[in-house]
Amino acid sequence: MPECLRIVNGKIHDPANNINGEVREICVQDGKIVEGVSDDATRIDAHGMVVMPGGVDMHCHIAGAKVNLARKLQPEDHRHDVHPATEYTRSGTGGVVPSTFATGYRYATLGYTTAMEAAVPPLTARHVLEELHDTPIIDKGFYVLLGNNVFLYKLLEQGRMDDVRQAVAWWLNASKAYAIKLVSPGCDEAWKGKKNSNITNLDEKINAFDITPRQVIKALIDVANDLGLPHPAHIHCNNLGHSGNYQTTLETMLIAEGRRVHLTHIQFHSYGGEPGKNPVSRAAAISEFVNANPNISADVGQVMFGKSTSMTADAPLAWMLRNVKKGKWINADTECESGCGIMPFSYQEHIYTHALQWAIGLELFLMAKDPWRMVLSTDHPNGGSFMNYPRLIKLLMDSAFRREQAALVNQKALKKTSLMDLNREYTLQEIAIVTRAGPAKLLGLANKGHLGAGADADITIYDEQDDKELMFNAARFVIKDGHLFIKDHEFCADHQGRILHVAPEFEATIEDEIKPFFDNYYSIRFANYAVDESYVAHSQIIPTVGH
Ligand SMILES: [Zn+2]
């Protein structure tokens, strides 16, 4: 049963409503934030505490086939991190890629109440939804991979833009996705078709097609805007990780021509230098462009030292990493939809490239003039686990700590960045923006990321502490949909969050085009492809909006 709550004496950080540390009451009824509640409501005394909306992770990898393969690939990672059951919660395993239940509980412990799985081929949507169903507490959704989709490539080749729009809307419905994801458009066809090759130029023809990555990017940016999706096209740019790739990133942002677009893990796309040689930082050039163009948003994809797992639809990237590291790895193709690569990895302070990546991520945060458009992420688990967020927050809020840490990394790399010239310290209000208010706004989630009347009652209360890592490591109270489930740092209840998805309208005649393609090229029958409603029984459709 949702409770009636009155939270008193807490310092409220609610940037969407311009409330910056004022002591105010927050009232909750029937799962929503309300103006007032009756006197017999349960009272939470938040004296000495900070009250924020629940955290929103807009880019992570937490469910589905690739995540499950990553779990299987590193059993040693789970053995030392058992997540025991409690009276209220189920057991699981942790490590860099936690099991489904542990993922939900651990996000909740940090005060996060929403997370978006960022890369799902439509063919694996069922698996993803099943795992998301088993990820407790948080609301969640996923982005569907359409940037390497062979059927869409064929329509684009024929210049049939209206049909592209219809087909994308169909695919969003068929997979129950939240947003459109592009991963290095054209790379998987090159990988599949020409022995592990890649595509490096936005104007190069995609293997076996008479189209270019530029056309794919333009089309999907336009479709997301034209359909009025709550979140714009979510793009992993071409040339991830390669020296000199900042040029590709700038070109990709220009393709948007002022329309909304989101660039993900932009840290991995902010490198100068000659291809094949050591990268240098181009964070300043990328920041300058993002700062000057309000249609662009990004999440950082911060690298944190220690264990990580690379998991990506960028198949040639995984092959490149495999050739550097020569450890366990998986490459896989997903029929006509995507490629995939997975590899356990670790970022180390003394390695030039790793130290440079760490510093570039921090530069991007510290140079961002508008924190609403430069969101906190580690591209979990690619740059490191989401469990690193408290430490990352400390790096942003505490310049003395940042200097101490910078002294431990490869100094040659550090000198190729301007990190030591940046003395900015994020405020609590700015942290509230980059971890909840900003991502909620970019996702078009009008009822999340703020504490105004009508918002979902997703609320986190932290003990105010000088050490921000300690402060954000374990929330004192967490409330989801008005339901108190963490009290004095301990779980006192369990909760099932919702699946968030979109359902844009489309013309049914597009199925007459898609079905024959399935009959010819897919391993499963068309009638068995679309995900039915039973997979999203506990869900919420976020409406499209007119543009
Ligand atoms: Zn990612």
Coordinates of C-alpha atoms and ligand atoms in Angstrom, one line a residue:
M1 CA 0.0 0.0 0.0
P2 CA 1.4 3.4 -0.9
E3 CA 1.9 5.5 2.3
C4 CA 1.0 9.0 3.2
L5 CA 4.2 10.7 4.1
R6 CA 5.3 14.1 5.4
I7 CA 9.1 14.7 5.2
V8 CA 10.1 17.6 7.4
N9 CA 13.2 19.6 8.3
G10 CA 15.2 18.4 5.3
K11 CA 17.2 20.6 3.0
I12 CA 15.5 20.3 -0.4
H13 CA 17.5 20.2 -3.6
D14 CA 15.0 20.4 -6.4
P15 CA 16.6 22.3 -9.3
A16 CA 13.6 21.9 -11.7
N17 CA 11.6 24.0 -9.2
N18 CA 14.4 26.3 -8.4
I19 CA 14.7 25.1 -4.8
N20 CA 18.3 25.2 -3.7
G21 CA 18.9 23.8 -0.2
E22 CA 15.9 25.5 1.5
V23 CA 14.3 23.7 4.4
R24 CA 10.7 22.7 3.3
E25 CA 8.2 20.0 3.7
I26 CA 7.6 17.4 1.1
C27 CA 4.2 15.6 1.2
V28 CA 3.3 12.3 -0.4
Q29 CA 0.0 10.6 -1.1
D30 CA -1.0 7.7 -3.4
G31 CA 2.5 7.5 -5.0
K32 CA 2.6 11.2 -5.9
I33 CA 4.0 14.3 -4.4
V34 CA 1.2 16.5 -3.2
E35 CA 0.8 20.0 -1.7
G36 CA -0.3 18.7 1.7
V37 CA -1.4 15.6 3.7
S38 CA -3.4 15.0 6.8
D39 CA -1.8 15.3 10.2
D40 CA -1.8 11.5 10.8
A41 CA 0.6 10.9 7.8
T42 CA 3.9 9.1 8.6
R43 CA 6.5 11.7 9.5
I44 CA 10.1 11.5 8.4
D45 CA 12.4 13.9 10.2
A46 CA 15.1 14.8 7.8
H47 CA 17.0 17.2 10.1
G48 CA 20.6 17.3 9.0
M49 CA 19.8 15.6 5.7
V50 CA 19.5 16.5 2.1
V51 CA 16.3 15.6 0.1
M52 CA 16.5 15.1 -3.6
P53 CA 14.4 13.5 -6.3
G54 CA 15.3 9.8 -7.0
G55 CA 18.4 9.4 -9.2
V56 CA 17.9 8.7 -13.0
D57 CA 20.6 6.8 -14.9
M58 CA 19.9 7.5 -18.6
H59 CA 22.6 5.3 -19.9
C60 CA 23.6 1.9 -18.5
H61 CA 23.7 -1.8 -19.5
I62 CA 21.8 -3.9 -17.0
A63 CA 19.7 -6.4 -18.9
G64 CA 19.5 -8.8 -21.8
A65 CA 21.6 -11.2 -23.9
K66 CA 24.9 -9.2 -23.9
V67 CA 24.7 -8.5 -20.2
N68 CA 24.0 -12.1 -19.4
L69 CA 27.0 -13.2 -21.6
A70 CA 29.1 -10.7 -19.7
R71 CA 28.0 -12.3 -16.4
K72 CA 28.9 -15.8 -17.7
L73 CA 32.2 -14.6 -19.0
Q74 CA 33.5 -13.7 -15.5
P75 CA 32.3 -16.1 -12.8
E76 CA 35.3 -15.1 -10.7
D77 CA 33.9 -11.6 -10.4
H78 CA 30.8 -12.9 -8.6
R79 CA 32.4 -15.3 -6.1
H80 CA 33.7 -12.5 -3.9
D81 CA 30.7 -10.3 -4.0
V82 CA 27.6 -12.3 -2.8
H83 CA 24.5 -10.2 -2.3
P84 CA 22.7 -11.9 0.5
A85 CA 18.9 -12.1 0.8
T86 CA 17.3 -10.2 3.6
E87 CA 13.9 -10.5 5.2
Y88 CA 12.5 -8.2 2.4
T89 CA 14.9 -8.7 -0.6
R90 CA 16.2 -11.5 -2.7
S91 CA 19.8 -12.7 -3.1
G92 CA 22.1 -12.1 -6.0
T93 CA 25.7 -11.6 -7.0
G94 CA 27.5 -8.4 -7.6
G95 CA 30.8 -7.6 -9.3
V96 CA 31.0 -5.3 -12.3
V97 CA 27.9 -6.9 -13.9
P98 CA 25.5 -7.7 -11.1
S99 CA 22.6 -10.1 -11.3
T100 CA 19.2 -8.6 -12.0
F101 CA 18.0 -8.5 -8.4
A102 CA 21.3 -7.1 -7.1
T103 CA 21.2 -4.4 -9.8
G104 CA 17.9 -3.1 -8.6
Y105 CA 18.8 -3.2 -5.0
R106 CA 22.2 -1.6 -5.5
Y107 CA 20.8 1.3 -7.6
A108 CA 18.3 1.8 -4.9
T109 CA 20.9 1.9 -2.2
L110 CA 22.6 4.7 -4.0
G111 CA 19.3 6.6 -4.2
Y112 CA 18.6 5.9 -7.9
T113 CA 15.0 5.0 -8.8
T114 CA 15.1 5.0 -12.6
A115 CA 17.6 3.4 -15.1
M116 CA 17.7 3.0 -18.8
E117 CA 19.3 0.0 -20.5
A118 CA 21.0 1.6 -23.5
A119 CA 21.4 -1.0 -26.3
V120 CA 19.0 -3.7 -27.3
P121 CA 18.6 -5.4 -30.7
P122 CA 14.8 -5.8 -31.3
L123 CA 15.3 -9.6 -31.5
T124 CA 16.4 -9.7 -27.8
A125 CA 13.7 -7.4 -26.5
R126 CA 11.8 -10.2 -24.8
H127 CA 14.9 -11.3 -22.9
V128 CA 15.6 -7.7 -21.8
L129 CA 12.0 -7.2 -20.6
E130 CA 12.2 -10.5 -18.7
E131 CA 15.4 -9.4 -16.9
L132 CA 14.0 -5.8 -16.3
H133 CA 11.0 -7.4 -14.8
D134 CA 13.4 -9.2 -12.3
T135 CA 15.2 -5.9 -11.6
P136 CA 13.3 -4.7 -8.5
I137 CA 12.5 -1.2 -7.1
I138 CA 13.6 1.0 -10.1
D139 CA 11.6 2.1 -13.1
K140 CA 13.3 1.2 -16.3
G141 CA 13.1 1.1 -20.1
F142 CA 15.5 0.4 -23.0
Y143 CA 16.8 2.0 -26.2
V144 CA 16.4 -0.2 -29.3
L145 CA 19.3 -0.5 -31.7
L146 CA 18.2 0.8 -35.2
G147 CA 21.5 2.3 -36.6
N148 CA 22.6 -1.0 -38.2
N149 CA 19.2 -2.3 -39.3
V150 CA 19.3 -3.8 -42.8
F151 CA 15.6 -3.3 -43.5
L152 CA 15.9 0.4 -42.7
Y153 CA 19.0 0.7 -44.8
K154 CA 17.1 -0.7 -47.8
L155 CA 14.3 1.9 -47.4
L156 CA 16.9 4.7 -47.0
E157 CA 18.7 3.5 -50.2
Q158 CA 15.4 4.0 -52.0
G159 CA 14.9 7.4 -50.5
R160 CA 11.6 6.3 -48.8
M161 CA 11.8 8.6 -45.8
D162 CA 8.1 8.3 -44.9
D163 CA 8.4 4.5 -44.8
V164 CA 11.5 4.8 -42.6
R165 CA 9.4 6.8 -40.2
Q166 CA 6.6 4.3 -40.3
A167 CA 9.0 1.3 -39.9
V168 CA 10.8 2.9 -36.9
A169 CA 7.5 3.6 -35.2
W170 CA 6.5 0.0 -35.9
W171 CA 9.8 -1.3 -34.4
L172 CA 9.5 0.9 -31.2
N173 CA 6.0 -0.7 -30.7
A174 CA 7.1 -4.2 -31.6
S175 CA 10.0 -4.2 -29.1
K176 CA 8.3 -2.0 -26.4
A177 CA 11.3 0.3 -26.4
Y178 CA 11.7 3.8 -25.0
A179 CA 14.1 5.5 -27.5
I180 CA 16.0 5.0 -30.7
K181 CA 19.7 4.1 -30.3
L182 CA 22.4 4.3 -33.0
V183 CA 25.7 2.6 -32.5
S184 CA 28.4 3.6 -35.0
P185 CA 26.1 3.4 -38.0
G186 CA 27.5 1.2 -40.8
C187 CA 30.1 -0.5 -38.6
D188 CA 28.4 -3.8 -38.2
E189 CA 27.8 -4.3 -41.9
A190 CA 31.5 -3.6 -42.5
W191 CA 32.4 -6.0 -39.7
K192 CA 30.1 -8.8 -41.0
G193 CA 30.8 -8.3 -44.7
K194 CA 34.5 -7.5 -45.0
K195 CA 36.4 -9.6 -42.5
N196 CA 36.5 -7.6 -39.3
S197 CA 36.8 -4.2 -41.0
N198 CA 35.2 -1.0 -39.8
I199 CA 33.8 2.2 -41.3
T200 CA 35.7 5.3 -40.3
N201 CA 34.3 8.1 -42.5
L202 CA 30.7 9.5 -42.3
D203 CA 30.6 9.8 -46.1
E204 CA 31.9 6.3 -46.9
K205 CA 29.5 3.9 -48.4
I206 CA 28.3 1.3 -46.0
N207 CA 29.3 -2.2 -47.0
A208 CA 26.9 -3.6 -49.7
F209 CA 24.6 -0.5 -49.5
D210 CA 24.4 2.7 -51.5
I211 CA 24.1 4.9 -48.3
T212 CA 26.5 6.4 -45.8
P213 CA 26.6 6.7 -42.0
R214 CA 25.7 10.4 -42.4
Q215 CA 22.4 9.6 -44.1
V216 CA 21.5 7.0 -41.4
I217 CA 22.3 9.6 -38.6
K218 CA 20.3 12.3 -40.3
A219 CA 17.3 10.0 -40.9
L220 CA 17.1 8.8 -37.4
I221 CA 17.6 12.2 -35.8
D222 CA 14.7 13.4 -38.0
V223 CA 12.5 10.4 -37.3
A224 CA 12.9 10.8 -33.5
N225 CA 12.0 14.5 -33.7
D226 CA 9.2 14.0 -36.3
L227 CA 7.5 11.2 -34.2
G228 CA 7.7 13.5 -31.1
L229 CA 9.5 10.9 -29.1
P230 CA 10.1 12.0 -25.5
H231 CA 13.9 11.4 -25.9
P232 CA 15.7 12.2 -29.2
A233 CA 18.0 9.9 -31.1
H234 CA 20.6 8.5 -28.7
I235 CA 23.9 8.3 -30.6
H236 CA 27.1 6.3 -30.0
C237 CA 29.2 8.1 -32.6
N238 CA 31.4 6.4 -35.1
N239 CA 35.1 5.9 -34.3
L240 CA 34.7 5.3 -30.6
G241 CA 38.0 5.1 -28.8
H242 CA 40.1 6.1 -31.8
S243 CA 42.7 8.9 -31.7
G244 CA 41.4 11.9 -33.7
N245 CA 37.7 10.9 -33.3
Y246 CA 36.6 14.3 -32.0
Q247 CA 36.3 15.4 -35.6
T248 CA 33.7 12.7 -36.2
T249 CA 31.9 13.7 -33.1
L250 CA 31.8 17.4 -34.2
E251 CA 30.5 16.3 -37.6
T252 CA 27.8 14.1 -36.1
M253 CA 26.6 17.0 -34.0
L254 CA 26.5 19.3 -37.1
I255 CA 24.2 16.7 -38.9
A256 CA 21.5 17.5 -36.4
E257 CA 21.2 21.1 -37.8
G258 CA 19.7 22.4 -34.6
R259 CA 17.3 19.5 -34.0
R260 CA 17.4 17.7 -30.7
V261 CA 20.0 14.9 -30.4
H262 CA 21.8 13.1 -27.5
L263 CA 25.4 12.0 -27.8
T264 CA 26.2 9.2 -25.3
H265 CA 29.5 8.5 -23.4
I266 CA 31.0 11.6 -25.2
Q267 CA 34.2 11.1 -23.3
F268 CA 35.0 8.1 -25.5
H269 CA 34.6 10.5 -28.5
S270 CA 36.7 13.5 -27.5
Y271 CA 40.2 12.4 -28.6
G272 CA 42.7 14.2 -30.7
G273 CA 45.9 12.8 -32.2
E274 CA 46.8 10.8 -35.2
P275 CA 44.9 7.6 -35.9
G276 CA 46.9 4.6 -34.6
K277 CA 49.0 6.9 -32.3
N278 CA 48.5 8.0 -28.6
P279 CA 45.4 10.1 -28.2
V280 CA 45.3 13.6 -26.7
S281 CA 42.5 15.5 -25.1
R282 CA 40.0 17.5 -27.3
A283 CA 37.6 18.0 -24.5
A284 CA 37.8 21.7 -24.9
A285 CA 36.6 21.6 -28.6
I286 CA 33.8 19.2 -27.8
S287 CA 32.7 21.3 -24.7
E288 CA 32.8 24.5 -26.7
F289 CA 30.4 23.0 -29.3
V290 CA 28.0 21.5 -26.8
N291 CA 28.0 24.7 -24.7
A292 CA 27.1 26.7 -27.8
N293 CA 24.3 24.5 -29.1
P294 CA 21.3 24.0 -26.9
N295 CA 19.9 21.2 -29.1
I296 CA 22.7 18.9 -28.1
S297 CA 22.9 16.9 -24.9
A298 CA 25.3 14.3 -23.8
D299 CA 26.2 12.0 -21.0
V300 CA 29.9 11.7 -20.1
G301 CA 30.7 8.0 -19.8
Q302 CA 33.4 8.7 -17.2
V303 CA 36.1 6.1 -16.9
M304 CA 36.8 5.0 -13.3
F305 CA 39.9 3.0 -12.3
G306 CA 39.4 -0.6 -11.6
K307 CA 37.4 -3.4 -13.1
S308 CA 35.0 -2.7 -16.0
T309 CA 33.4 -4.7 -18.7
S310 CA 33.3 -3.5 -22.3
M311 CA 29.9 -4.5 -23.9
T312 CA 28.9 -2.8 -27.1
A313 CA 27.0 -3.2 -30.3
D314 CA 30.2 -1.8 -31.9
A315 CA 31.5 -5.2 -33.0
P316 CA 34.7 -3.9 -34.6
L317 CA 35.6 -1.9 -31.5
A318 CA 35.4 -5.1 -29.4
W319 CA 37.7 -6.8 -31.9
M320 CA 40.2 -4.0 -31.7
L321 CA 40.2 -4.1 -27.9
R322 CA 40.6 -7.9 -28.0
N323 CA 43.7 -7.5 -30.1
V324 CA 45.1 -5.0 -27.6
K325 CA 44.3 -7.0 -24.5
K326 CA 44.2 -10.6 -25.8
G327 CA 42.0 -11.9 -23.0
K328 CA 38.5 -13.5 -22.9
W329 CA 36.1 -11.9 -25.3
I330 CA 33.0 -12.5 -27.3
N331 CA 31.9 -11.2 -30.7
A332 CA 28.4 -12.0 -32.0
D333 CA 26.1 -10.9 -34.8
T334 CA 22.4 -10.4 -34.4
E335 CA 21.0 -11.3 -37.8
C336 CA 20.0 -8.2 -39.7
E337 CA 19.9 -5.9 -36.7
S338 CA 23.2 -5.5 -34.9
G339 CA 26.6 -6.7 -33.9
C340 CA 28.0 -7.2 -30.5
G341 CA 31.2 -7.5 -28.6
I342 CA 32.0 -8.2 -24.9
M343 CA 35.2 -8.2 -23.0
P344 CA 36.2 -7.9 -19.3
F345 CA 38.5 -4.9 -18.9
S346 CA 40.3 -2.9 -16.2
Y347 CA 41.3 0.7 -16.2
Q348 CA 44.7 1.4 -14.6
E349 CA 46.1 4.7 -13.3
H350 CA 49.6 4.2 -14.7
I351 CA 48.5 3.4 -18.3
Y352 CA 48.7 6.5 -20.5
T353 CA 45.4 6.0 -22.4
H354 CA 43.4 5.1 -19.3
A355 CA 44.7 8.1 -17.3
L356 CA 43.9 10.3 -20.3
Q357 CA 40.3 9.0 -20.6
W358 CA 39.8 9.5 -16.9
A359 CA 41.0 13.1 -17.1
I360 CA 39.0 13.9 -20.3
G361 CA 35.8 12.8 -18.6
L362 CA 36.4 15.1 -15.7
E363 CA 37.3 17.9 -18.1
L364 CA 34.0 17.5 -19.9
F365 CA 32.1 17.8 -16.6
L366 CA 34.1 20.8 -15.4
M367 CA 33.9 22.7 -18.7
A368 CA 30.1 22.1 -19.1
K369 CA 28.4 25.5 -18.8
D370 CA 24.9 23.9 -18.7
P371 CA 24.9 20.9 -16.4
W372 CA 21.3 20.1 -17.6
R373 CA 22.9 18.9 -20.9
M374 CA 26.0 17.1 -19.6
V375 CA 24.8 14.2 -17.5
L376 CA 26.6 11.9 -15.1
S377 CA 27.2 8.3 -16.4
T378 CA 30.0 5.8 -16.5
D379 CA 28.3 3.9 -19.4
H380 CA 28.0 1.1 -16.7
P381 CA 29.8 -1.2 -16.9
N382 CA 31.9 0.1 -19.8
G383 CA 33.7 2.9 -18.0
G384 CA 33.2 1.2 -14.6
S385 CA 30.3 0.1 -12.5
F386 CA 27.5 2.5 -11.5
M387 CA 28.7 1.7 -7.9
N388 CA 31.4 4.2 -8.7
Y389 CA 29.0 7.1 -8.8
P390 CA 29.6 8.3 -5.2
R391 CA 33.3 8.5 -5.9
L392 CA 32.7 10.3 -9.2
I393 CA 30.5 12.8 -7.3
K394 CA 33.3 13.4 -4.8
L395 CA 35.8 14.0 -7.7
L396 CA 33.4 16.7 -9.0
M397 CA 32.6 18.3 -5.7
D398 CA 36.0 18.2 -4.0
S399 CA 38.9 19.7 -5.9
A400 CA 41.5 18.8 -3.2
F401 CA 40.5 15.1 -3.6
R402 CA 40.6 15.5 -7.4
R403 CA 44.2 16.8 -7.1
E404 CA 45.2 13.9 -4.8
Q405 CA 43.8 11.4 -7.3
A406 CA 45.4 13.2 -10.3
A407 CA 48.8 12.9 -8.6
L408 CA 48.4 9.1 -8.8
V409 CA 47.8 8.8 -12.5
N410 CA 50.2 8.8 -15.5
Q411 CA 51.5 12.3 -15.5
K412 CA 52.4 12.3 -19.2
A413 CA 48.8 11.8 -20.0
L414 CA 47.6 14.3 -17.4
K415 CA 49.8 17.0 -19.1
K416 CA 47.9 16.4 -22.4
T417 CA 44.8 17.7 -20.7
S418 CA 43.8 20.9 -18.9
L419 CA 42.4 19.1 -15.8
M420 CA 44.9 20.7 -13.4
D421 CA 43.8 24.2 -14.6
L422 CA 40.1 23.5 -13.7
N423 CA 39.3 24.4 -10.1
R424 CA 35.5 24.3 -10.4
E425 CA 33.7 22.3 -7.7
Y426 CA 30.2 21.1 -8.4
T427 CA 27.6 22.2 -5.9
L428 CA 24.9 19.9 -4.4
Q429 CA 22.4 21.6 -6.7
E430 CA 24.5 20.8 -9.7
I431 CA 24.9 17.2 -8.6
A432 CA 21.1 17.1 -8.3
I433 CA 21.0 18.3 -11.9
V434 CA 23.5 15.9 -13.5
T435 CA 22.2 12.8 -11.6
R436 CA 18.4 13.3 -11.6
A437 CA 16.8 16.6 -12.9
G438 CA 18.8 16.8 -16.1
P439 CA 18.5 13.2 -17.2
A440 CA 14.8 13.2 -16.4
K441 CA 14.3 16.3 -18.5
L442 CA 16.3 14.9 -21.4
L443 CA 14.3 11.7 -21.3
G444 CA 11.0 13.7 -21.4
L445 CA 9.9 12.2 -18.1
A446 CA 7.8 15.0 -16.9
N447 CA 6.9 13.3 -13.6
K448 CA 10.5 12.5 -12.6
G449 CA 13.6 14.3 -11.6
H450 CA 11.7 16.9 -9.5
L451 CA 9.7 17.2 -6.2
G452 CA 6.8 19.5 -7.4
A453 CA 3.2 18.5 -6.9
G454 CA 2.2 15.8 -9.3
A455 CA 5.6 14.2 -9.6
D456 CA 6.2 10.5 -9.0
A457 CA 7.1 10.2 -5.3
D458 CA 10.6 8.9 -6.0
I459 CA 12.6 10.6 -3.3
T460 CA 16.0 10.1 -1.8
I461 CA 17.3 11.4 1.5
Y462 CA 21.0 11.5 2.3
D463 CA 22.8 12.3 5.5
E464 CA 24.6 15.6 4.8
Q465 CA 28.3 14.8 5.2
D466 CA 31.6 16.6 4.3
D467 CA 32.9 13.4 2.5
K468 CA 30.6 13.3 -0.5
E469 CA 31.6 9.8 -1.4
L470 CA 30.4 8.6 2.0
M471 CA 27.3 10.8 1.7
F472 CA 26.2 9.4 -1.7
N473 CA 27.3 5.8 -1.0
A474 CA 24.2 4.9 1.0
A475 CA 21.0 6.9 1.1
R476 CA 19.4 7.1 4.6
F477 CA 15.8 6.9 3.2
V478 CA 14.6 6.0 -0.2
I479 CA 11.0 6.3 -1.4
K480 CA 9.7 4.9 -4.6
D481 CA 6.1 5.6 -5.8
G482 CA 5.4 6.9 -2.3
H483 CA 6.5 3.6 -0.8
L484 CA 9.3 3.8 1.8
F485 CA 11.6 0.8 1.3
I486 CA 14.9 2.0 2.7
K487 CA 14.8 3.3 6.2
D488 CA 17.9 4.2 8.2
H489 CA 20.1 2.6 5.4
E490 CA 18.3 -0.8 5.6
F491 CA 15.7 -2.3 3.3
C492 CA 12.3 -2.3 5.1
A493 CA 10.2 -3.5 2.1
D494 CA 10.5 -4.6 -1.6
H495 CA 9.0 -2.9 -4.6
Q496 CA 8.3 -3.6 -8.2
G497 CA 9.1 -0.7 -10.5
R498 CA 7.5 0.0 -13.9
I499 CA 8.7 -0.6 -17.5
L500 CA 8.6 2.8 -19.4
H501 CA 8.1 2.6 -23.1
V502 CA 6.7 4.6 -26.0
A503 CA 3.9 3.7 -28.5
P504 CA 4.1 6.1 -31.4
E505 CA 1.4 5.7 -34.1
F506 CA 2.2 4.1 -37.4
E507 CA 0.3 3.0 -40.6
A508 CA -0.4 -0.7 -40.5
T509 CA 0.5 -1.0 -44.2
I510 CA 4.2 -0.9 -43.3
E511 CA 3.8 -4.5 -42.1
D512 CA 3.2 -5.5 -45.7
E513 CA 6.7 -4.3 -46.4
I514 CA 8.4 -5.7 -43.3
K515 CA 6.8 -9.2 -43.3
P516 CA 8.3 -10.4 -46.7
F517 CA 11.7 -9.2 -45.5
F518 CA 11.3 -11.4 -42.4
D519 CA 10.2 -14.4 -44.5
N520 CA 13.4 -14.0 -46.6
Y521 CA 16.0 -13.1 -44.1
Y522 CA 15.1 -13.7 -40.4
S523 CA 15.4 -17.0 -38.4
I524 CA 12.0 -16.5 -36.7
R525 CA 8.6 -15.9 -38.1
F526 CA 7.1 -12.5 -38.4
A527 CA 4.1 -13.4 -36.2
N528 CA 6.5 -14.5 -33.4
Y529 CA 8.6 -11.3 -33.5
A530 CA 6.7 -8.5 -31.9
V531 CA 6.6 -8.5 -28.1
D532 CA 3.1 -8.9 -26.8
E533 CA 1.5 -6.9 -24.0
S534 CA 2.0 -9.6 -21.4
Y535 CA 5.7 -8.7 -21.3
V536 CA 4.9 -5.2 -20.1
A537 CA 2.0 -5.9 -17.7
H538 CA 3.5 -3.4 -15.2
S539 CA 4.3 -0.6 -17.4
Q540 CA 3.7 3.0 -18.3
I541 CA 3.5 4.5 -21.8
I542 CA 5.2 7.8 -22.1
P543 CA 3.3 9.8 -24.7
T544 CA 4.8 11.3 -27.8
V545 CA 4.5 15.1 -28.1
G546 CA 3.8 17.4 -31.1
H547 CA 6.7 19.3 -32.5
Ligands
ZN1 ZN 26.6 2.2 -23.5

